[in-house]
XYZ file of N, CA, C and O in Angstrom:
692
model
N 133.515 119.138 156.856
C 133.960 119.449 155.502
C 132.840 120.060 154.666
O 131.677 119.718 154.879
N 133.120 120.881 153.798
C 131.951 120.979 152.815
C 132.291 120.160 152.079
O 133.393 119.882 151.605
N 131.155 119.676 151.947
C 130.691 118.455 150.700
C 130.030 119.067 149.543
O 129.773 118.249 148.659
N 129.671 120.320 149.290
C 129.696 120.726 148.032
C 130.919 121.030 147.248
O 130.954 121.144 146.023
N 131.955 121.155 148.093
C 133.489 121.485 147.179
C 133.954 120.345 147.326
O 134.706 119.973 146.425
N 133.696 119.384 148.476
C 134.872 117.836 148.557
C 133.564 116.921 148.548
O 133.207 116.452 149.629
N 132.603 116.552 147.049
C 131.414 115.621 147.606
C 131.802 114.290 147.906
O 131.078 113.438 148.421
N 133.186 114.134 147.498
C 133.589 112.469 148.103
C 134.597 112.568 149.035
O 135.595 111.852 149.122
N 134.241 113.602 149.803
C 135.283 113.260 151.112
C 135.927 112.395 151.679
O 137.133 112.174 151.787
N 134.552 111.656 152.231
C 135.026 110.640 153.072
C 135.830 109.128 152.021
O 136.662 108.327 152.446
N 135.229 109.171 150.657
C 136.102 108.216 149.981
C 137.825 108.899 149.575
O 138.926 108.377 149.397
N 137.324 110.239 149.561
C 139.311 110.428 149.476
C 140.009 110.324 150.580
O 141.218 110.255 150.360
N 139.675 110.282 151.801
C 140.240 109.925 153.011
C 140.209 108.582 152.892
O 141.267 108.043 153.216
N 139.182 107.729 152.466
C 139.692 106.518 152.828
C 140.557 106.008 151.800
O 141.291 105.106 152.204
N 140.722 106.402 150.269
C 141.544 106.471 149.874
C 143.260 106.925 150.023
O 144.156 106.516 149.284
N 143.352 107.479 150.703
C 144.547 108.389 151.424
C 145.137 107.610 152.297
O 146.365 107.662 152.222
N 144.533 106.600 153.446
C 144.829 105.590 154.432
C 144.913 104.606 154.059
O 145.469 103.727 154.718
N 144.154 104.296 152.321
C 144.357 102.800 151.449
C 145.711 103.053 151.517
O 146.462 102.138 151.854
N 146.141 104.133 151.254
C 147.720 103.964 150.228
C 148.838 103.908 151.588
O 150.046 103.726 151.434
N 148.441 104.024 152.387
C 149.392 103.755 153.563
C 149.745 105.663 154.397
O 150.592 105.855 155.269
N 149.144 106.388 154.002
C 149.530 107.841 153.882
C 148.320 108.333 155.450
O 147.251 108.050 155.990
N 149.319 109.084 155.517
C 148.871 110.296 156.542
C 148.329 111.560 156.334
O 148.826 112.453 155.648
N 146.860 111.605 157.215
C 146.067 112.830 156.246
C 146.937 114.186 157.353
O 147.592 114.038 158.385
N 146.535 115.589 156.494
C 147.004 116.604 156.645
C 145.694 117.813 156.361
O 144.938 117.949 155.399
N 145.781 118.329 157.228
C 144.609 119.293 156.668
C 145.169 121.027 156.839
O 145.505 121.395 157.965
N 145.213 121.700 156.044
C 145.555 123.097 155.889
C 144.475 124.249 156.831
O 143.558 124.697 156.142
N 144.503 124.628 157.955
C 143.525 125.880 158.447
C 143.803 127.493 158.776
O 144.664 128.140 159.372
N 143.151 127.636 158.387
C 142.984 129.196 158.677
C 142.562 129.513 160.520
O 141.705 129.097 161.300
N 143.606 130.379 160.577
C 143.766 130.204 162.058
C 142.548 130.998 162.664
O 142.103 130.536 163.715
N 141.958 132.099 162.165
C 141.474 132.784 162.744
C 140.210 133.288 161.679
O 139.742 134.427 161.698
N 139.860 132.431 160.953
C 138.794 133.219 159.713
C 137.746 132.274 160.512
O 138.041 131.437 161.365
N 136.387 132.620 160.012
C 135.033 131.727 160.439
C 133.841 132.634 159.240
O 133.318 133.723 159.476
N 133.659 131.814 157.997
C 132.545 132.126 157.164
C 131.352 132.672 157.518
O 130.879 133.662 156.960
N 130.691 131.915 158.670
C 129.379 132.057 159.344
C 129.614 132.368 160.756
O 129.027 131.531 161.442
N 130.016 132.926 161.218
C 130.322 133.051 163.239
C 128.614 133.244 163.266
O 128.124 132.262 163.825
N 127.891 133.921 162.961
C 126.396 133.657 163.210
C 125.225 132.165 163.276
O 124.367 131.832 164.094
N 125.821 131.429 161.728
C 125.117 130.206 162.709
C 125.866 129.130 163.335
O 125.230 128.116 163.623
N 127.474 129.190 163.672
C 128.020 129.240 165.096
C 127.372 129.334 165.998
O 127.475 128.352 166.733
N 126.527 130.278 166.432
C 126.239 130.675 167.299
C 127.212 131.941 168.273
O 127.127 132.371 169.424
N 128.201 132.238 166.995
C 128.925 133.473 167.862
C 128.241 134.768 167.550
O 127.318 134.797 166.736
N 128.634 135.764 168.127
C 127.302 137.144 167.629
C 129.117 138.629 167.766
O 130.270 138.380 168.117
N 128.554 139.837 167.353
C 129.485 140.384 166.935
C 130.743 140.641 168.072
O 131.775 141.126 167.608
N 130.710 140.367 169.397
C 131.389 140.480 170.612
C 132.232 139.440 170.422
O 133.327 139.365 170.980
N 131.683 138.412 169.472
C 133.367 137.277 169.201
C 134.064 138.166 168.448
O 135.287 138.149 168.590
N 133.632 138.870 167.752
C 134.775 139.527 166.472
C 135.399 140.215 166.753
O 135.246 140.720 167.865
N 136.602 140.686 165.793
C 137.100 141.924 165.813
C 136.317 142.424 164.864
O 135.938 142.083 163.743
N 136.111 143.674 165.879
C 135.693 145.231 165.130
C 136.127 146.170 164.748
O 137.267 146.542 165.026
N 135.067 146.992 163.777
C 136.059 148.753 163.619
C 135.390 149.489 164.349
O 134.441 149.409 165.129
N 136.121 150.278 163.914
C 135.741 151.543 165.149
C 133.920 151.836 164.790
O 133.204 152.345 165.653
N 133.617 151.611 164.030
C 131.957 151.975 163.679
C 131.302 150.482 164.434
O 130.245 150.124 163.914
N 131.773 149.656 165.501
C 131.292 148.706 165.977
C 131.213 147.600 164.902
O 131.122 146.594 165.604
N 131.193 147.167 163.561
C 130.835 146.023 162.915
C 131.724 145.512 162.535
O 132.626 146.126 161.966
N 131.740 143.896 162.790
C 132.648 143.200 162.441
C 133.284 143.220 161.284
O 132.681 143.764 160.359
N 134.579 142.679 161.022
C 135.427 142.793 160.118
C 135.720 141.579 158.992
O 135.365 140.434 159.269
N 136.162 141.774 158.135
C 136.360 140.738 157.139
C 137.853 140.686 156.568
O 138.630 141.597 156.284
N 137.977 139.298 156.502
C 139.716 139.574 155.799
C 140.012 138.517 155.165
O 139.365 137.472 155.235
N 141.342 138.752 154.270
C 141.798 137.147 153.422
C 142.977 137.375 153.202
O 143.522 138.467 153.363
N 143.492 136.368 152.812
C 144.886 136.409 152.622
C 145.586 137.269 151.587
O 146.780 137.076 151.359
N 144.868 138.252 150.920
C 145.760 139.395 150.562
C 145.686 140.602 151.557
O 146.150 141.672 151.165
N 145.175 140.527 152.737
C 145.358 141.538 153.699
C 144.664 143.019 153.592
O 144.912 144.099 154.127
N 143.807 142.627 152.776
C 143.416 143.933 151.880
C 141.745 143.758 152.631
O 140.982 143.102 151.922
N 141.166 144.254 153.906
C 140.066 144.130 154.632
C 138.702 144.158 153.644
O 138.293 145.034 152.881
N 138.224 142.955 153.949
C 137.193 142.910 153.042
C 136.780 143.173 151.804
O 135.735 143.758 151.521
N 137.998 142.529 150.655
C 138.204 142.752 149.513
C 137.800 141.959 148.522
O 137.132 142.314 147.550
N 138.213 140.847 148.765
C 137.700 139.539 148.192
C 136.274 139.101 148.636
O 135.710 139.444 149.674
N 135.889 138.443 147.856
C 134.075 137.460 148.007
C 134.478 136.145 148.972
O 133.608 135.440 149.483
N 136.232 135.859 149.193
C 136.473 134.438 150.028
C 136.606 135.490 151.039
O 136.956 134.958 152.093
N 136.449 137.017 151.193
C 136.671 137.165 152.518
C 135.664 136.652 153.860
O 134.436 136.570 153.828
N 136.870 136.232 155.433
C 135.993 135.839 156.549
C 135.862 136.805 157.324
O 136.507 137.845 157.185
N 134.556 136.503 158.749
C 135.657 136.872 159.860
C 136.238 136.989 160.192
O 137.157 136.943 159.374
N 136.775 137.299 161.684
C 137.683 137.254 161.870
C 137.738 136.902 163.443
O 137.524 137.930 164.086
N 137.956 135.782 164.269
C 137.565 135.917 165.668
C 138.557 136.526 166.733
O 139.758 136.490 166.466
N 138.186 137.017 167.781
C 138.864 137.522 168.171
C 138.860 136.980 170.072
O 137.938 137.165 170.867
N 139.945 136.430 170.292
C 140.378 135.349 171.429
C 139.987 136.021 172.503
O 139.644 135.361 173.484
N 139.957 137.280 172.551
C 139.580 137.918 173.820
C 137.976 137.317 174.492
O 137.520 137.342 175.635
N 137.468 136.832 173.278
C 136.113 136.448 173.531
C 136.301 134.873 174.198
O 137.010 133.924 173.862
N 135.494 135.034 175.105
C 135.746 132.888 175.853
C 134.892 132.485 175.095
O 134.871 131.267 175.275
N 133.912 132.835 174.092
C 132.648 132.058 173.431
C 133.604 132.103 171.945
O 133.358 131.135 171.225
N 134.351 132.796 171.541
C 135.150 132.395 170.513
C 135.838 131.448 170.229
O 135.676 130.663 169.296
N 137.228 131.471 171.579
C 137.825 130.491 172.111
C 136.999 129.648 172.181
O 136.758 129.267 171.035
N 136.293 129.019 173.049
C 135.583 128.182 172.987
C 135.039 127.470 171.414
O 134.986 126.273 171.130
N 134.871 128.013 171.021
C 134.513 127.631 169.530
C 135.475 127.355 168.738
O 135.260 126.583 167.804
N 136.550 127.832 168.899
C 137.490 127.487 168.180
C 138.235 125.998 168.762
O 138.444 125.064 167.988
N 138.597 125.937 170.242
C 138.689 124.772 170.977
C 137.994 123.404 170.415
O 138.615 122.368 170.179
N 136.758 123.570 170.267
C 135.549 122.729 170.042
C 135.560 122.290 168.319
O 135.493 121.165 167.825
N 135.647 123.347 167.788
C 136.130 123.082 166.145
C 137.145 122.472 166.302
O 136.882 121.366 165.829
N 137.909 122.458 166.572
C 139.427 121.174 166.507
C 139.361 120.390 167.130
O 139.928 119.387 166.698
N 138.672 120.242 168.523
C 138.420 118.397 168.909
C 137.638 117.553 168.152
O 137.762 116.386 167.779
N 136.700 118.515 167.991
C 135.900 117.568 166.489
C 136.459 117.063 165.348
O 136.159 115.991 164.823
N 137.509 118.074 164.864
C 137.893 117.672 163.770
C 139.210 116.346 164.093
O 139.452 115.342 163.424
N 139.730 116.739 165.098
C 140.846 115.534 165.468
C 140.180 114.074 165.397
O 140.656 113.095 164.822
N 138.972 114.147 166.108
C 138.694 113.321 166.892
C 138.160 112.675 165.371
O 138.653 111.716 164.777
N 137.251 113.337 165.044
C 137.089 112.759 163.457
C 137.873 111.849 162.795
O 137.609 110.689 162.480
N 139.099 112.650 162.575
C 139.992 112.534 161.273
C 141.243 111.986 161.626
O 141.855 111.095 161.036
N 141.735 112.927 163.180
C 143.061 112.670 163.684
C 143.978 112.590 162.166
O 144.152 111.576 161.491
N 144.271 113.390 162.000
C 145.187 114.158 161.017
C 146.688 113.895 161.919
O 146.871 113.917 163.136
N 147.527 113.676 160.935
C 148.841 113.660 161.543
C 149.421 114.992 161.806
O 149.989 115.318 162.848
N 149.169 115.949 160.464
C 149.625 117.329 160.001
C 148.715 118.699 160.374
O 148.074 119.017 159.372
N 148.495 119.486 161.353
C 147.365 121.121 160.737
C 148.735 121.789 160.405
O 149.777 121.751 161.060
N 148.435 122.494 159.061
C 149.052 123.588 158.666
C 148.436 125.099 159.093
O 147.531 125.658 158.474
N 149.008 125.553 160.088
C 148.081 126.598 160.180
C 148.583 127.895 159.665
O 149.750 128.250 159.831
N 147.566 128.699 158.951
C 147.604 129.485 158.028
C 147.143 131.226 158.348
O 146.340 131.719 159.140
N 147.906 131.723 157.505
C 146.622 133.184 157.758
C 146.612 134.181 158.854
O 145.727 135.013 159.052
N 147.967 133.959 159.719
C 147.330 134.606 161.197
C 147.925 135.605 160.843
O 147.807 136.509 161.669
N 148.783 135.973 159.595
C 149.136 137.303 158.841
C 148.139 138.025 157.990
O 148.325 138.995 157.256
N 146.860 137.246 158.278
C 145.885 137.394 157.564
C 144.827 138.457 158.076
O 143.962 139.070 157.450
N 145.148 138.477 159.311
C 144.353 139.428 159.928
C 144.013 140.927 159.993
O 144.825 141.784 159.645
N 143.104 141.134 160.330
C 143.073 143.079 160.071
C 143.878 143.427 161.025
O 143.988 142.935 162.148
N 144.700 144.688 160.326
C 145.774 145.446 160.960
C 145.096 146.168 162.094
O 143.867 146.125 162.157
N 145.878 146.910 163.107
C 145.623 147.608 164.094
C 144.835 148.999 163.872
O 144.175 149.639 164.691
N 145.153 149.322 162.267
C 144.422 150.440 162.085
C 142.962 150.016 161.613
O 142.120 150.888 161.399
N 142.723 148.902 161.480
C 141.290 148.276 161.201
C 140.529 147.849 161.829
O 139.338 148.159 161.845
N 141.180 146.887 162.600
C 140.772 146.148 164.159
C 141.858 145.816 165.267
O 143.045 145.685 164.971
N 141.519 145.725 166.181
C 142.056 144.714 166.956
C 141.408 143.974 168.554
O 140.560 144.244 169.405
N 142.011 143.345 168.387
C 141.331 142.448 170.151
C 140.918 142.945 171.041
O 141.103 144.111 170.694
N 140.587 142.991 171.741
C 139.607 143.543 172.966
C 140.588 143.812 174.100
O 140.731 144.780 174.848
N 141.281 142.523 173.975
C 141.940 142.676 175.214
C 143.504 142.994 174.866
O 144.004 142.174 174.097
N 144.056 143.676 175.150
C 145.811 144.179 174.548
C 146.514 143.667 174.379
O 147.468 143.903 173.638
N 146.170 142.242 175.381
C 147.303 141.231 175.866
C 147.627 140.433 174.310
O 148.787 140.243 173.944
N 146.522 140.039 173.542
C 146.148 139.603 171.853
C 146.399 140.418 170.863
O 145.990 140.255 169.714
N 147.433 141.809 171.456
C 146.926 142.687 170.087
C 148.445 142.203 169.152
O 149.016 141.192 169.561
N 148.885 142.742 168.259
C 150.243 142.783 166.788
C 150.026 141.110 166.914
O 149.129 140.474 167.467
N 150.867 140.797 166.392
C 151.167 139.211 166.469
C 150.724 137.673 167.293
O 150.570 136.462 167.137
N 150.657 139.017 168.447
C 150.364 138.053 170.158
C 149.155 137.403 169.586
O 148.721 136.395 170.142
N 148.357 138.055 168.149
C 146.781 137.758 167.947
C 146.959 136.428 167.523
O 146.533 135.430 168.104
N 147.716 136.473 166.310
C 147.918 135.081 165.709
C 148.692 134.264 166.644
O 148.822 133.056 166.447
N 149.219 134.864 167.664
C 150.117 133.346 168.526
C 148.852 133.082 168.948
O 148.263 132.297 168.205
N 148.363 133.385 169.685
C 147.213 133.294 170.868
C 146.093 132.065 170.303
O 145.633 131.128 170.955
N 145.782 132.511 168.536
C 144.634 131.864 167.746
C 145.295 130.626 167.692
O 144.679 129.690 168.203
N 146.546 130.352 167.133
C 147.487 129.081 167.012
C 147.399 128.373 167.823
O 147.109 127.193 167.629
N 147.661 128.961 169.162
C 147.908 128.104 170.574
C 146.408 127.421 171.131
O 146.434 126.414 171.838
N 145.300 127.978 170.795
C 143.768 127.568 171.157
C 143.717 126.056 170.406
O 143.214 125.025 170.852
N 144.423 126.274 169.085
C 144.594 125.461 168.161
C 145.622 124.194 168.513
O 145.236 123.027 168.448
N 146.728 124.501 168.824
C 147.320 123.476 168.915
C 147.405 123.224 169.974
O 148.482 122.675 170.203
N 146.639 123.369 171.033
C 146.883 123.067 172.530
C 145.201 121.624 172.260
O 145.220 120.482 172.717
N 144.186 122.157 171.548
C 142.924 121.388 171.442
C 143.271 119.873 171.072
O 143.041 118.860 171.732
N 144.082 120.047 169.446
C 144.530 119.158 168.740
C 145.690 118.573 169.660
O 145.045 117.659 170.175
N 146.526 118.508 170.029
C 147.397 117.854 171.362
C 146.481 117.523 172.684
O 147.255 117.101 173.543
N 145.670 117.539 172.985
C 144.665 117.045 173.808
C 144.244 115.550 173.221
O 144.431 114.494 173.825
N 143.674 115.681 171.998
C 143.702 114.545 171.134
C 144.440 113.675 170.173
O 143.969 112.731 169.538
N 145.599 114.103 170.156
C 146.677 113.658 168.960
C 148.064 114.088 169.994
O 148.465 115.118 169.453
N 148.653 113.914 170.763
C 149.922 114.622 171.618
C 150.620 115.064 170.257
O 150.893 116.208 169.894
N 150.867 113.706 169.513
C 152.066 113.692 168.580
C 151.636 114.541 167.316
O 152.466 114.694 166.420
N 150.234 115.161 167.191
C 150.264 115.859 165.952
C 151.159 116.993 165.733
O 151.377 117.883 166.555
N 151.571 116.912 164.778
C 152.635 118.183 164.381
C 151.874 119.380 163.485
O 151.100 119.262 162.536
N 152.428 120.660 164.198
C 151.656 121.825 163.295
C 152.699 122.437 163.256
O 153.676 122.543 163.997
N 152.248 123.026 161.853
C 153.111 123.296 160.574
C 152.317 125.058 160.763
O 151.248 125.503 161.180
N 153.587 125.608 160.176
C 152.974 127.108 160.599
C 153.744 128.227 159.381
O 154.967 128.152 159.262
N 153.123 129.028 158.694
C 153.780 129.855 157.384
C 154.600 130.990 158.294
O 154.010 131.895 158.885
N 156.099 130.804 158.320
C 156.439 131.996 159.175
C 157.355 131.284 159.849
O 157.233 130.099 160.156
N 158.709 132.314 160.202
C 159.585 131.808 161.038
C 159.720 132.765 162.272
O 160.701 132.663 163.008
N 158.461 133.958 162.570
C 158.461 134.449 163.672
C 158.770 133.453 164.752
O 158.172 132.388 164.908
N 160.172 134.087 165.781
C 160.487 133.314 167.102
C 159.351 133.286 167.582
O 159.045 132.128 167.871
N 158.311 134.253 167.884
C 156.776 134.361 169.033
C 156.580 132.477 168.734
O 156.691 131.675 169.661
N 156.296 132.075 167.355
C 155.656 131.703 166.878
C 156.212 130.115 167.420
O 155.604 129.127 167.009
N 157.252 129.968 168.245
C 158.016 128.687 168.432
C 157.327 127.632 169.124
O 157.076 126.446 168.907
N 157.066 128.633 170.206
C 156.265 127.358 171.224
C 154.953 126.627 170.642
O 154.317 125.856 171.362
N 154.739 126.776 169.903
C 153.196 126.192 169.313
C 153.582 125.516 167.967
O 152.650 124.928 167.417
N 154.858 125.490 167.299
C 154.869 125.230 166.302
C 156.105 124.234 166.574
O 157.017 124.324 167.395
N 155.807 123.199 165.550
C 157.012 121.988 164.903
C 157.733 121.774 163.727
O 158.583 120.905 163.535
N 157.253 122.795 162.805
C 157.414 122.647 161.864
C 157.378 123.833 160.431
O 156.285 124.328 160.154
N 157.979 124.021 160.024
C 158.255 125.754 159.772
C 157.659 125.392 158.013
O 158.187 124.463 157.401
N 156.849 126.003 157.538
C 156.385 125.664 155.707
C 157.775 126.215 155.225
O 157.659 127.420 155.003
N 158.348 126.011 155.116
C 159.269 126.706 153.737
C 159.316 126.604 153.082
O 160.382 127.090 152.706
N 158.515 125.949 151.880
C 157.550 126.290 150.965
C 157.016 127.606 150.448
O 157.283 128.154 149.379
N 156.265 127.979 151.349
C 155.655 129.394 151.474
C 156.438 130.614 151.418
O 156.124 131.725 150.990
N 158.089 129.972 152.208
C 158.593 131.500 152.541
C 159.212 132.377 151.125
O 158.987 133.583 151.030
N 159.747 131.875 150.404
C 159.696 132.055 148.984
C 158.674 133.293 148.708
O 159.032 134.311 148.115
N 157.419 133.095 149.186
C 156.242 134.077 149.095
C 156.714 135.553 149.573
O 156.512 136.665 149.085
N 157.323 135.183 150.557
C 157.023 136.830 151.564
C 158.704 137.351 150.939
O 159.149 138.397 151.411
N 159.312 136.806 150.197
C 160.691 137.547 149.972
C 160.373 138.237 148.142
O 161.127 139.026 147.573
N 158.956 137.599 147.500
C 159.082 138.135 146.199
C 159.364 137.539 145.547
O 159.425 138.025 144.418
N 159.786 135.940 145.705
C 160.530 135.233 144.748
C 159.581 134.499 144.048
O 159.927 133.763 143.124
């Protein structure tokens, strides 16, 4: 967690389990602030065509915003891997009942970037990031349920639980 934005973390979690409640944590499927001191280097990312990694956020607008991230890109096994490893930690931590996973509409378009490998490219990107995700967290939690913005069919096998909440968003309302 950052503890400069949540400095009492660990007392609002234990607050959260006082009250009888189940924690939930919201992620971004495919962003990473720092992939450098990760230890990932620009061959995790997606790139542009000028070779340098890319940045994006949830207005889709490539490297627009100051919250813009990375962006990793699955074709990489040191990505995957990192991303794998970021969610056993965090399960194993917290074991969250809920990941909402977020953002995989978030990604740079095809005319900006895309995956290395083809098999990851339109959508397949965000299934692919999801599934690293909820295959890690079900290793450690079977029964955790992930919650996903979007009623893409791709999107079924990895998901339990549809936000509809959110969808309101993508119609304008």
């Amino acid at each position: 967690p950052d503890l400069q934005r949540f400095p009492h973390f660990a007392d609002d979690l234990k607050y959260i389990r006082d009250k009888g409640l189940a924690l939930g944590f919201w992620l971004s499927v495919g962003w990473v602030n720092d992939p450098f001191s990760a230890g990932l280097k620009p061959e995790d990312l997606l790139l542009g065509k000028d070779g340098r990694p890319r940045k994006a956020a949830w207005n889709m607008a490539t490297d627009s915003l100051d919250s813009s991230n990375y962006c990793l890109d699955p074709s990489s096994s040191r990505a995957r891997e990192f991303l794998r490893q970021r969610t056993l930690r965090m399960m194993r931590a917290y074991a969250p009942q809920v990941l909402k996973l977020d953002f995989a509409y978030g990604m740079p378009g095809p005319d900006v970037s895309a995956p290395r490998n083809p098999a990851y490219r339109g959508e397949r990107l965000g299934f692919e990031l999801m599934k690293i995700i909820a295959d890690a967290a079900r290793e450690v939690k079977p029964d955790v349920t992930i919650q996903y913005y979007g009623i893409h069919p791709l999107m079924r096998p990895v998901t339990d639980l549809v936000a509809l909440d959110d969808l309101g968003d993508g119609g304008g309302y």
